[in-house]
Amino acid sequence: MRKKIVAGNWKCNTTVSEGVALAKQVSDLVVSKGAKDVVVVLGTPFTHLTSVAAIIDKSRVSVAAQNCAAEPKGAFTGEVSVSMIQSTGATFIIIGHSERRDYYHETSEILNKKVALTLAQGLTPIYCCGEALAIREAGTENAFVQNQLEETIFNLSAEDFGKIVIAYEPIWAIGTGRTASSQQAQDMLAFIRGLIAKKYNQSIADNCSILYGGSCSPANANELFGQPDIDGGLIGGASLKADDFLAIINAY
Ligand code: PEP
């Protein structure tokens, strides 16, 4: 059965001590009041991973990096490899966030390598996809997202594909306060699941957790998560406030 997942993406926010305090607050809230059937993930900056992994209750909360190197090791100044991330205690890696694709020119080829390295090391990729506003307005969002999946993750073996998490994040909804309607999100997630069924098989499609991301908040999470194909959320802004994040976790 596919898992319900609520993953926070802190982006480039918080110092180490602020991040550790936030993670402790979230972990304590999840332990005392959080829905037990939801996998909770904290996507912190690289600098925070080890300290955050050390203070959370790992039976209820997991840690994610927000990126990784596209090479396993070597002369790549400033890069952080998957094995380094694994050595911190993190178990997920967010890959292909639109901010990385847009601001750091991460191509499908680069993302393809990152996904493969993450899986090879036994970590779980949270693979992000989603279209810009102009594409949505032109009505070509399905073809665009299909192309992203084909170029980046549809080359995986069925066994590896069964280990990934997908996050659909329309760029026009990220950090804008403009959420996709629950119908728009449901339609795209159902489309993605249908593509997975065609490419692999129905059982892999049915077991794949597909998340929605984009201005998800305590006010809209319940309606979004009530859709049959939405298995949770990738949460940016609201993951920086422990109470809001808990409310989203408990919105199922
Ligand atoms: C994100 O960056 O992944 C995201 C969904 O951000 P926000 O929730 O702030 O729109």
PDB file of N, CA, C and O in Angstrom, residues 27 31 35 58 78 121-123 165 177 180 188 191 198 208-209 215-216 218 222 244 252:
ATOM      1  N   SER A  27       9.340  17.253  15.991  1.00  0.00           N
ATOM      2  CA  SER A  27       9.418  15.855  16.410  1.00  0.00           C
ATOM      3  C   SER A  27       8.565  15.621  17.668  1.00  0.00           C
ATOM      4  O   SER A  27       7.789  14.661  17.745  1.00  0.00           O
ATOM      5  N   VAL A  31       5.304  13.201  17.853  1.00  0.00           N
ATOM      6  CA  VAL A  31       5.226  12.090  18.812  1.00  0.00           C
ATOM      7  C   VAL A  31       3.974  12.222  19.684  1.00  0.00           C
ATOM      8  O   VAL A  31       3.246  11.254  19.907  1.00  0.00           O
ATOM      9  N   ALA A  35      -0.560  12.304  13.425  1.00  0.00           N
ATOM     10  CA  ALA A  35      -1.202  11.117  12.848  1.00  0.00           C
ATOM     11  C   ALA A  35      -0.137  10.040  12.659  1.00  0.00           C
ATOM     12  O   ALA A  35       0.917  10.292  12.088  1.00  0.00           O
ATOM     13  N   LYS A  58      13.444   9.153  15.500  1.00  0.00           N
ATOM     14  CA  LYS A  58      13.554   8.573  14.149  1.00  0.00           C
ATOM     15  C   LYS A  58      12.462   7.541  13.847  1.00  0.00           C
ATOM     16  O   LYS A  58      12.281   7.155  12.692  1.00  0.00           O
ATOM     17  N   GLY A  78      32.652  21.982  -3.349  1.00  0.00           N
ATOM     18  CA  GLY A  78      31.372  22.531  -2.880  1.00  0.00           C
ATOM     19  C   GLY A  78      30.215  21.559  -2.981  1.00  0.00           C
ATOM     20  O   GLY A  78      29.127  21.841  -2.493  1.00  0.00           O
ATOM     21  N   GLN A 121      22.515   4.121  -3.389  1.00  0.00           N
ATOM     22  CA  GLN A 121      23.003   4.220  -2.015  1.00  0.00           C
ATOM     23  C   GLN A 121      21.924   3.812  -1.000  1.00  0.00           C
ATOM     24  O   GLN A 121      22.136   3.875   0.202  1.00  0.00           O
ATOM     25  N   GLY A 122      20.749   3.476  -1.503  1.00  0.00           N
ATOM     26  CA  GLY A 122      19.676   3.011  -0.616  1.00  0.00           C
ATOM     27  C   GLY A 122      18.869   4.119   0.031  1.00  0.00           C
ATOM     28  O   GLY A 122      18.139   3.884   0.992  1.00  0.00           O
ATOM     29  N   LEU A 123      19.001   5.354  -0.507  1.00  0.00           N
ATOM     30  CA  LEU A 123      18.164   6.458   0.000  1.00  0.00           C
ATOM     31  C   LEU A 123      16.962   6.639  -0.927  1.00  0.00           C
ATOM     32  O   LEU A 123      16.959   6.142  -2.054  1.00  0.00           O
ATOM     33  N   VAL A 165       9.617   8.437  -4.573  1.00  0.00           N
ATOM     34  CA  VAL A 165       8.438   9.253  -4.265  1.00  0.00           C
ATOM     35  C   VAL A 165       8.442  10.378  -5.292  1.00  0.00           C
ATOM     36  O   VAL A 165       9.498  10.898  -5.653  1.00  0.00           O
ATOM     37  N   GLY A 177       1.280  31.572  -2.742  1.00  0.00           N
ATOM     38  CA  GLY A 177      -0.019  31.655  -2.067  1.00  0.00           C
ATOM     39  C   GLY A 177      -1.139  31.227  -3.008  1.00  0.00           C
ATOM     40  O   GLY A 177      -2.297  31.152  -2.629  1.00  0.00           O
ATOM     41  N   ALA A 180      -2.791  25.233  -6.437  1.00  0.00           N
ATOM     42  CA  ALA A 180      -3.607  24.580  -7.466  1.00  0.00           C
ATOM     43  C   ALA A 180      -4.917  24.193  -6.794  1.00  0.00           C
ATOM     44  O   ALA A 180      -4.929  23.875  -5.604  1.00  0.00           O
ATOM     45  N   MET A 188      -3.767  16.091 -12.286  1.00  0.00           N
ATOM     46  CA  MET A 188      -2.371  15.850 -12.686  1.00  0.00           C
ATOM     47  C   MET A 188      -1.821  14.590 -12.021  1.00  0.00           C
ATOM     48  O   MET A 188      -1.113  13.801 -12.649  1.00  0.00           O
ATOM     49  N   PHE A 191      -3.127  11.667 -13.729  1.00  0.00           N
ATOM     50  CA  PHE A 191      -2.451  11.538 -15.029  1.00  0.00           C
ATOM     51  C   PHE A 191      -1.082  10.867 -14.838  1.00  0.00           C
ATOM     52  O   PHE A 191      -0.725   9.935 -15.560  1.00  0.00           O
ATOM     53  N   LYS A 198       1.068   2.649 -17.331  1.00  0.00           N
ATOM     54  CA  LYS A 198       1.366   2.278 -18.721  1.00  0.00           C
ATOM     55  C   LYS A 198       2.825   1.879 -18.880  1.00  0.00           C
ATOM     56  O   LYS A 198       3.162   0.929 -19.548  1.00  0.00           O
ATOM     57  N   CYS A 208       2.871   3.777  -5.718  1.00  0.00           N
ATOM     58  CA  CYS A 208       3.777   4.930  -5.749  1.00  0.00           C
ATOM     59  C   CYS A 208       3.141   6.112  -4.988  1.00  0.00           C
ATOM     60  O   CYS A 208       2.015   6.517  -5.299  1.00  0.00           O
ATOM     61  N   SER A 209       3.857   6.646  -4.012  1.00  0.00           N
ATOM     62  CA  SER A 209       3.354   7.833  -3.314  1.00  0.00           C
ATOM     63  C   SER A 209       3.623   9.059  -4.178  1.00  0.00           C
ATOM     64  O   SER A 209       4.766   9.331  -4.537  1.00  0.00           O
ATOM     65  N   SER A 215       2.188  26.042  -2.058  1.00  0.00           N
ATOM     66  CA  SER A 215       1.344  26.835  -1.155  1.00  0.00           C
ATOM     67  C   SER A 215       0.341  25.983  -0.380  1.00  0.00           C
ATOM     68  O   SER A 215      -0.794  26.399  -0.135  1.00  0.00           O
ATOM     69  N   CYS A 216       0.778  24.787  -0.015  1.00  0.00           N
ATOM     70  CA  CYS A 216      -0.063  23.930   0.821  1.00  0.00           C
ATOM     71  C   CYS A 216      -0.053  24.512   2.240  1.00  0.00           C
ATOM     72  O   CYS A 216       1.002  24.922   2.737  1.00  0.00           O
ATOM     73  N   PRO A 218      -2.396  24.791   6.354  1.00  0.00           N
ATOM     74  CA  PRO A 218      -3.417  24.135   7.170  1.00  0.00           C
ATOM     75  C   PRO A 218      -4.823  24.394   6.616  1.00  0.00           C
ATOM     76  O   PRO A 218      -5.726  23.575   6.790  1.00  0.00           O
ATOM     77  N   ASN A 222      -6.528  19.740   3.968  1.00  0.00           N
ATOM     78  CA  ASN A 222      -7.547  18.716   4.125  1.00  0.00           C
ATOM     79  C   ASN A 222      -8.244  18.419   2.796  1.00  0.00           C
ATOM     80  O   ASN A 222      -8.434  17.268   2.412  1.00  0.00           O
ATOM     81  N   ASP A 244       1.869  24.858  12.163  1.00  0.00           N
ATOM     82  CA  ASP A 244       1.250  24.743  10.828  1.00  0.00           C
ATOM     83  C   ASP A 244       1.607  23.403  10.196  1.00  0.00           C
ATOM     84  O   ASP A 244       0.768  22.740   9.571  1.00  0.00           O
ATOM     85  N   TYR A 252      -5.086  14.739   7.168  1.00  0.00           N
ATOM     86  CA  TYR A 252      -5.693  13.551   6.531  1.00  0.00           C
ATOM     87  C   TYR A 252      -6.961  13.157   7.236  1.00  0.00           C
ATOM     88  O   TYR A 252      -7.044  13.210   8.433  1.00  0.00           O
TER      89      TYR A 252
END
